[in-house]
Tab-separated table of C-alpha atoms in Angstrom:
chain	number	residue	atom	x	y	z
E	76	MET	CA	-22.100	-113.256	65.221
E	77	ALA	CA	-20.367	-111.119	62.662
E	78	LEU	CA	-18.512	-108.511	61.614
E	79	LEU	CA	-21.085	-104.842	61.940
E	80	ILE	CA	-19.462	-102.449	59.365
E	81	ILE	CA	-21.875	-98.772	60.284
E	82	PHE	CA	-21.608	-96.091	58.626
E	83	THR	CA	-24.056	-92.346	58.350
E	84	ARG	CA	-22.586	-91.730	54.509
E	85	LEU	CA	-22.366	-95.186	52.055
E	86	ARG	CA	-19.297	-94.086	50.775
E	87	LEU	CA	-17.038	-96.695	48.223
E	88	GLU	CA	-14.493	-97.810	50.922
E	89	GLU	CA	-17.847	-99.112	53.064
E	90	LYS	CA	-19.541	-101.129	49.559
E	91	LEU	CA	-15.347	-102.511	49.025
E	92	LEU	CA	-15.014	-103.311	52.510
E	93	ASN	CA	-19.077	-104.954	52.752
E	94	GLU	CA	-17.559	-107.094	49.646
E	95	ALA	CA	-14.259	-108.061	50.951
E	96	ALA	CA	-16.172	-109.662	54.479
E	97	LYS	CA	-17.769	-111.098	51.679
E	98	ARG	CA	-14.618	-112.807	49.713
E	99	GLU	CA	-13.318	-113.433	52.880
E	100	ASN	CA	-16.625	-115.672	53.920
E	101	ILE	CA	-17.093	-113.262	57.358
E	102	PRO	CA	-20.392	-112.985	58.603
E	103	CYS	CA	-20.805	-109.495	57.654
E	104	GLU	CA	-23.418	-106.724	57.390
E	105	LEU	CA	-23.928	-103.088	56.699
E	106	ARG	CA	-25.760	-100.898	59.225
E	107	ASN	CA	-26.648	-97.848	59.018
E	108	VAL	CA	-26.526	-96.463	62.259
E	109	THR	CA	-28.221	-92.261	61.069
E	110	ASP	CA	-31.209	-92.911	63.442
E	111	PHE	CA	-29.216	-94.425	66.265
E	112	TYR	CA	-29.882	-93.854	69.357
E	113	TYR	CA	-28.736	-95.205	72.632
E	114	GLY	CA	-30.883	-96.814	74.939
E	115	GLY	CA	-32.627	-98.267	72.799
E	116	GLY	CA	-31.394	-102.769	72.752
E	117	ASN	CA	-29.261	-104.297	71.892
E	118	PHE	CA	-27.680	-103.117	69.625
E	119	CYS	CA	-26.238	-106.306	68.323
E	120	ALA	CA	-25.297	-109.854	69.447
E	121	PRO	CA	-23.342	-111.692	71.896
E	122	GLY	CA	-20.137	-112.045	70.287
E	123	ASP	CA	-20.355	-109.393	66.885
E	124	VAL	CA	-17.089	-106.925	65.974
E	125	VAL	CA	-18.506	-103.286	65.105
E	126	LEU	CA	-15.966	-102.356	62.308
E	127	ALA	CA	-17.168	-98.241	63.004
E	128	ARG	CA	-16.863	-96.121	59.906
E	129	CYS	CA	-19.132	-93.459	59.657
E	130	VAL	CA	-17.734	-89.952	57.692
E	131	SER	CA	-18.377	-87.510	61.274
E	132	HIS	CA	-15.320	-87.934	63.626
E	133	ASN	CA	-17.501	-87.378	66.748
E	134	GLN	CA	-20.434	-89.347	65.956
E	135	ASN	CA	-17.549	-92.456	64.906
E	136	GLU	CA	-16.368	-92.446	67.979
E	137	SER	CA	-19.045	-90.943	70.157
E	138	VAL	CA	-21.056	-94.426	68.996
E	139	ALA	CA	-17.540	-96.750	69.664
E	140	ALA	CA	-18.034	-95.058	73.089
E	141	LEU	CA	-21.139	-96.178	73.483
E	142	LEU	CA	-21.166	-99.427	72.027
E	143	GLU	CA	-18.254	-100.332	73.731
E	144	SER	CA	-19.899	-99.832	77.825
E	145	GLU	CA	-21.577	-101.666	77.224
E	146	ASN	CA	-18.228	-104.491	75.664
E	147	VAL	CA	-17.985	-104.731	72.547
E	148	ARG	CA	-15.530	-104.013	70.934
E	149	VAL	CA	-14.586	-101.812	68.578
E	150	VAL	CA	-12.896	-101.439	64.733
E	151	ASN	CA	-10.677	-99.623	65.520
E	152	PRO	CA	-11.961	-98.845	69.882
E	153	SER	CA	-12.718	-94.763	70.366
E	154	GLY	CA	-9.783	-94.190	72.019
E	155	VAL	CA	-7.653	-94.892	68.936
E	156	MET	CA	-10.738	-92.273	67.688
E	157	ARG	CA	-9.795	-89.816	70.115
E	158	LEU	CA	-6.113	-89.513	70.174
E	159	CYS	CA	-6.390	-89.463	65.740
E	160	GLY	CA	-9.751	-86.622	65.784
E	161	ASN	CA	-7.755	-83.954	67.371
E	162	LYS	CA	-4.871	-82.930	66.122
E	163	LEU	CA	-3.236	-81.371	69.121
E	164	SER	CA	-3.739	-84.792	71.221
E	165	THR	CA	-1.866	-86.872	67.774
E	166	THR	CA	1.055	-84.087	67.632
E	167	LEU	CA	1.287	-84.365	72.071
E	168	ALA	CA	1.015	-88.165	71.669
E	169	LEU	CA	4.348	-88.167	68.603
E	170	GLN	CA	5.927	-85.770	71.115
E	171	THR	CA	6.014	-87.857	74.014
E	172	ALA	CA	7.341	-90.697	72.350
E	173	LYS	CA	9.709	-89.098	69.708
E	174	ILE	CA	7.923	-89.926	66.609
E	175	PRO	CA	9.528	-87.155	64.872
E	176	GLN	CA	7.342	-84.458	62.917
E	177	PRO	CA	6.252	-81.071	62.041
E	178	ASN	CA	7.618	-78.403	64.710
E	179	PHE	CA	4.940	-77.087	65.685
E	180	ARG	CA	3.475	-73.716	68.850
E	181	ILE	CA	0.194	-73.882	70.102
E	182	ALA	CA	-2.083	-70.338	70.837
E	183	PHE	CA	-5.299	-69.514	72.077
E	184	THR	CA	-5.669	-65.547	70.411
E	185	PRO	CA	-4.551	-64.506	67.225
E	186	GLU	CA	-2.097	-62.113	69.250
E	187	SER	CA	-0.187	-64.688	70.382
E	188	ALA	CA	-0.538	-67.343	67.041
E	189	LEU	CA	0.302	-64.065	64.857
E	190	GLU	CA	2.935	-64.077	67.534
E	191	ALA	CA	3.862	-67.850	67.427
E	192	SER	CA	3.627	-67.622	63.431
E	193	ARG	CA	6.599	-65.399	63.904
E	194	GLU	CA	8.670	-67.678	65.948
E	195	LEU	CA	8.096	-69.672	63.965
E	196	GLY	CA	8.907	-68.605	60.663
E	197	PHE	CA	6.861	-68.325	56.936
E	198	PRO	CA	5.214	-69.834	56.097
E	199	VAL	CA	3.470	-71.420	58.528
E	200	VAL	CA	0.287	-73.898	57.847
E	201	CYS	CA	-3.037	-73.258	60.563
E	202	LYS	CA	-4.859	-76.349	60.780
E	203	PRO	CA	-7.765	-76.728	62.340
E	204	ILE	CA	-7.706	-78.832	64.907
E	205	LEU	CA	-10.984	-80.754	64.017
E	206	GLY	CA	-11.141	-81.113	60.272
E	207	SER	CA	-10.379	-83.661	57.483
E	208	TRP	CA	-10.025	-83.476	53.659
E	209	GLY	CA	-8.040	-80.643	54.223
E	210	ARG	CA	-10.290	-78.550	54.808
E	211	LEU	CA	-10.117	-75.509	56.596
E	212	LEU	CA	-5.336	-75.151	56.219
E	213	ALA	CA	-4.623	-71.867	55.598
E	214	LYS	CA	-0.120	-71.593	53.542
E	215	VAL	CA	0.576	-67.739	55.687
E	216	ASN	CA	3.416	-66.803	53.851
E	217	ASP	CA	3.244	-63.176	55.828
E	218	PRO	CA	2.477	-61.825	59.429
E	219	GLU	CA	-0.012	-59.206	56.905
E	220	ALA	CA	-1.818	-62.361	55.711
E	221	ALA	CA	-1.356	-64.125	59.160
E	222	GLU	CA	-3.572	-61.613	60.746
E	223	ALA	CA	-6.783	-61.700	58.335
E	224	VAL	CA	-6.665	-66.195	58.706
E	225	LEU	CA	-6.469	-65.971	62.575
E	226	GLU	CA	-8.581	-62.918	63.167
E	227	HIS	CA	-11.406	-65.049	60.657
E	228	LYS	CA	-10.431	-68.493	62.830
E	229	SER	CA	-11.210	-66.917	65.105
E	230	MET	CA	-14.969	-65.919	65.111
E	231	LEU	CA	-15.710	-69.306	63.511
E	232	GLY	CA	-16.677	-70.903	66.760
E	233	ALA	CA	-14.899	-72.505	69.437
E	234	MET	CA	-13.604	-75.464	67.466
E	235	HIS	CA	-11.620	-72.492	66.334
E	236	ASN	CA	-10.174	-70.999	69.209
E	237	VAL	CA	-6.778	-72.975	69.849
E	238	PHE	CA	-4.116	-72.199	66.428
E	239	TYR	CA	-3.039	-75.453	65.441
E	240	ILE	CA	0.365	-73.689	63.873
E	241	GLN	CA	2.732	-76.183	62.216
E	242	GLU	CA	6.040	-74.576	59.787
E	243	TYR	CA	5.922	-75.529	56.680
E	244	ILE	CA	8.035	-78.546	54.752
E	245	GLU	CA	9.295	-77.683	51.538
E	246	LYS	CA	7.852	-81.268	50.815
E	247	GLY	CA	8.960	-81.580	46.974
E	248	GLY	CA	5.193	-81.724	45.650
E	249	PHE	CA	3.971	-84.930	46.793
E	250	ASP	CA	3.224	-86.439	50.491
E	251	VAL	CA	2.690	-90.650	51.325
E	252	ARG	CA	-0.057	-91.991	52.902
E	253	ALA	CA	1.043	-95.586	54.524
E	254	PHE	CA	-1.832	-98.094	55.696
E	255	VAL	CA	-0.585	-99.823	59.017
E	256	VAL	CA	-3.196	-102.977	59.697
E	257	ASN	CA	-2.807	-104.499	63.131
E	258	GLY	CA	0.714	-102.220	63.913
E	259	GLU	CA	1.753	-103.972	59.937
E	260	PRO	CA	2.682	-101.478	57.311
E	261	ILE	CA	0.957	-103.269	54.401
E	262	CYS	CA	1.426	-100.239	51.462
E	263	ALA	CA	1.641	-97.455	50.331
E	264	ILE	CA	1.250	-94.369	48.441
E	265	ASN	CA	3.018	-91.040	47.054
E	266	ARG	CA	0.696	-88.143	46.854
E	267	THR	CA	1.287	-85.570	44.170
E	268	SER	CA	0.217	-81.806	43.534
E	269	GLU	CA	1.616	-78.974	41.390
E	270	HIS	CA	-1.097	-77.376	44.921
E	271	TRP	CA	0.897	-77.697	48.413
E	272	ILE	CA	-2.430	-79.675	49.566
E	273	THR	CA	-1.611	-83.363	47.711
E	274	ASN	CA	-4.882	-85.467	49.272
E	275	THR	CA	-6.085	-87.256	46.543
E	276	ALA	CA	-9.389	-86.225	47.976
E	277	ARG	CA	-8.254	-82.908	46.341
E	278	GLY	CA	-6.961	-83.555	43.735
E	279	GLY	CA	-3.357	-85.122	44.554
E	280	ARG	CA	-2.907	-88.340	41.501
E	281	ALA	CA	-1.884	-91.282	43.864
E	282	THR	CA	1.434	-93.618	42.883
E	283	ASN	CA	2.703	-96.873	44.743
E	284	PHE	CA	5.048	-95.477	47.177
E	285	THR	CA	8.242	-98.891	48.779
E	286	MET	CA	9.090	-98.804	51.685
E	287	ASP	CA	12.217	-98.844	52.898
E	288	GLY	CA	12.856	-99.673	56.991
E	289	ASP	CA	13.363	-96.186	57.776
E	290	VAL	CA	8.741	-95.817	56.843
E	291	GLU	CA	8.636	-99.078	58.079
E	292	GLU	CA	10.167	-98.729	61.050
E	293	LEU	CA	9.072	-94.626	61.756
E	294	LEU	CA	5.007	-96.215	61.080
E	295	LYS	CA	5.130	-99.451	63.626
E	296	ARG	CA	6.567	-96.628	65.745
E	297	THR	CA	3.958	-94.482	65.210
E	298	HIS	CA	0.883	-98.027	66.002
E	299	ASP	CA	3.145	-98.025	68.532
E	300	THR	CA	2.484	-94.748	70.264
E	301	ILE	CA	-1.374	-94.146	68.627
E	302	GLY	CA	-2.455	-98.240	68.638
E	303	GLY	CA	-5.566	-99.349	66.103
E	304	GLU	CA	-5.785	-102.059	64.279
E	305	PHE	CA	-6.348	-99.369	61.242
E	306	LEU	CA	-4.104	-96.232	60.586
E	307	ALA	CA	-3.531	-94.581	57.182
E	308	VAL	CA	-1.165	-92.672	58.539
E	309	ASP	CA	0.163	-89.415	56.866
E	310	LEU	CA	4.331	-88.607	55.355
E	311	PHE	CA	6.281	-85.564	54.795
E	312	ASN	CA	10.340	-85.931	53.515
E	313	SER	CA	11.891	-83.082	54.536
E	314	GLY	CA	15.770	-82.703	53.338
E	315	GLY	CA	16.077	-86.349	54.283
E	316	ARG	CA	14.268	-86.729	57.543
E	317	TRP	CA	10.753	-88.580	57.066
E	318	LEU	CA	8.404	-86.819	59.609
E	319	VAL	CA	4.737	-88.278	60.430
E	320	ASN	CA	2.085	-85.107	59.394
E	321	GLU	CA	-1.124	-86.432	60.569
E	322	VAL	CA	-2.244	-90.188	61.526
E	323	ASN	CA	-5.980	-91.128	60.390
E	324	ASP	CA	-8.295	-93.784	61.658
E	325	GLY	CA	-11.372	-93.890	59.502
E	326	GLY	CA	-8.667	-93.847	55.910
E	327	GLU	CA	-10.153	-93.630	52.794
E	328	PHE	CA	-8.245	-96.525	50.969
E	329	ARG	CA	-10.300	-96.332	47.057
E	330	ASN	CA	-7.424	-94.339	45.319
E	331	SER	CA	-4.956	-96.651	47.250
E	332	ILE	CA	-5.495	-100.237	46.084
E	333	GLU	CA	-5.651	-100.103	42.634
E	334	PRO	CA	-1.836	-98.536	42.676
E	335	THR	CA	-0.220	-100.522	44.948
E	336	GLY	CA	-2.081	-103.627	44.392
E	337	VAL	CA	-2.925	-104.366	47.607
E	338	ASP	CA	-6.364	-105.278	49.089
E	339	ILE	CA	-6.611	-102.977	51.481
E	340	PRO	CA	-10.335	-103.604	52.122
E	341	GLY	CA	-9.854	-107.677	53.009
E	342	ALA	CA	-6.678	-107.069	55.659
E	343	VAL	CA	-8.856	-104.483	57.205
E	344	VAL	CA	-11.500	-106.502	57.401
E	345	ARG	CA	-9.328	-109.564	58.291
E	346	ALA	CA	-8.200	-107.566	61.712
E	347	ALA	CA	-11.164	-106.609	63.050
E	348	TRP	CA	-12.993	-110.446	62.337
E	349	GLU	CA	-9.553	-111.414	63.907
E	350	ALA	CA	-10.316	-108.636	66.537
E	351	ARG	CA	-13.103	-109.988	67.856
E	352	VAL	CA	-11.316	-112.945	69.844
E	353	ARG	CA	-9.180	-111.110	71.306
Q	227	MET	CA	-33.831	-101.663	37.571
Q	228	ALA	CA	-35.917	-99.359	40.577
Q	229	SER	CA	-36.175	-95.522	40.425
Q	230	ALA	CA	-36.170	-93.294	42.149
Q	231	THR	CA	-37.459	-89.504	42.309
Q	232	CYS	CA	-34.798	-86.572	41.667
Q	233	VAL	CA	-36.359	-84.454	44.429
Q	234	ILE	CA	-34.800	-81.036	42.481
Q	235	CYS	CA	-34.935	-81.949	39.042
Q	236	GLU	CA	-37.730	-84.807	39.321
Q	237	SER	CA	-36.273	-86.891	36.074
Q	238	GLN	CA	-35.771	-90.424	37.381
Q	239	VAL	CA	-32.563	-91.369	38.914
Q	240	LYS	CA	-30.877	-95.447	38.715
Q	241	LEU	CA	-30.997	-97.418	40.832
Q	242	PRO	CA	-28.293	-99.994	41.016
Q	243	ASP	CA	-29.392	-103.092	42.052
Q	244	ASP	CA	-27.255	-103.498	45.060
Q	245	CYS	CA	-28.669	-100.488	46.377
Q	246	THR	CA	-28.718	-99.761	50.479
Q	247	LYS	CA	-29.857	-97.247	52.625
Q	248	GLY	CA	-27.632	-94.904	53.227
Q	249	GLU	CA	-26.645	-94.453	49.258
Q	250	LEU	CA	-25.586	-92.080	47.236
Q	251	LEU	CA	-27.253	-91.776	43.920
Q	252	ILE	CA	-25.824	-88.399	41.097
Q	253	CYS	CA	-28.134	-87.247	39.486
Q	254	ALA	CA	-27.719	-87.409	35.696
Q	255	ASP	CA	-30.128	-84.663	34.703
Q	256	CYS	CA	-29.506	-81.577	36.911
Q	257	GLY	CA	-25.855	-83.639	38.842
Q	258	THR	CA	-27.823	-82.517	42.859
Q	259	GLU	CA	-26.211	-85.659	45.561
Q	260	LEU	CA	-29.103	-87.531	46.770
Q	261	GLU	CA	-28.791	-89.565	49.386
Q	262	VAL	CA	-31.385	-93.374	49.383
Q	263	ILE	CA	-33.599	-92.494	52.907
Q	264	ASN	CA	-35.747	-95.655	51.662
Q	265	LEU	CA	-35.399	-98.315	50.185
Q	266	ASP	CA	-39.154	-100.217	50.251
Q	267	PRO	CA	-41.303	-97.803	48.449
Q	268	ILE	CA	-38.146	-96.231	47.794
Q	269	ALA	CA	-37.215	-92.956	48.761
Q	270	VAL	CA	-34.330	-90.278	48.377
Q	271	GLU	CA	-33.317	-87.260	49.202
Q	272	GLU	CA	-30.855	-84.233	49.196
Q	273	ALA	CA	-27.789	-85.237	50.584
Q	274	PRO	CA	-26.184	-82.982	52.737
Q	275	GLN	CA	-23.807	-81.201	53.457
Q	276	VAL	CA	-19.929	-81.421	54.241
Q	277	GLN	CA	-19.813	-81.057	58.112
Q	278	GLU	CA	-16.801	-79.705	59.936
Q	279	ASP	CA	-16.054	-83.143	61.229
Q	280	TRP	CA	-16.621	-85.430	58.282
Q	281	GLY	CA	-13.491	-87.566	57.325
Q	282	GLU	CA	-10.390	-89.480	57.826
């Protein structure tokens, strides 16, 4: 019985998770699934639990779903990945649960996306439905820029023919990345940047953020809606009101351990290990 | 300490002691990001470029 950390690109996070498992005396194996194929025999032993950390969302969700079909416990479950990996799915889940989030419009042509942007009010943010690390986000300040961005997006292939338009939030130069393990908020960082994109992957600076009761309650409600053992939730503060911007199922945490002083990988591997017997 | 030959500039790139298949290395000479694809024998190739669905 072991914890298998599966990956396709060994990031610092996967190394830290492996080291944390050793510290916690959890039998653990890093397994590269780049050449994995389904149907070739048993992937793991009965009772093993898989911590899915493939850098490709599609591959991570697919491997998780295949393993679950063989009754392997995967953390996070593929259903959680499905919700988090598609921004529209996340948005709809949050909306159904009445969790505050930035206003949004969804359109299917550049023309209707332009009209939706006008109605929402410039500036707006065009987001790809699938993607991460702030990639292909566009802050669109006026209709002329919108025409150009939307036309370009329409040429990028099927993944970009659903236009996700989000209200631009004046968030005061920072957002908050909070980590939720087994439904409990364990720590958070404040990400500050002069750029409107505050991802640490894009150079945002991380400092500790002390969560108050309102933030913790919002994070717990978000977890109740999305599920999963480990979530990384991005929050905006708009006029004193907290909004959930994104929910990540495969959160990176290398820049959050030192400022928060919290052993995030330790908490994650403990949660994954506990999941095997649930 | 084991090393690999950079596939771009052919300089020697040191591998950490606990190196794992799939680990990424940066060639100090040319800056190429290399992925360890085999440990015995040691083999590296250019790491794949970021894909559309990569991330968190």
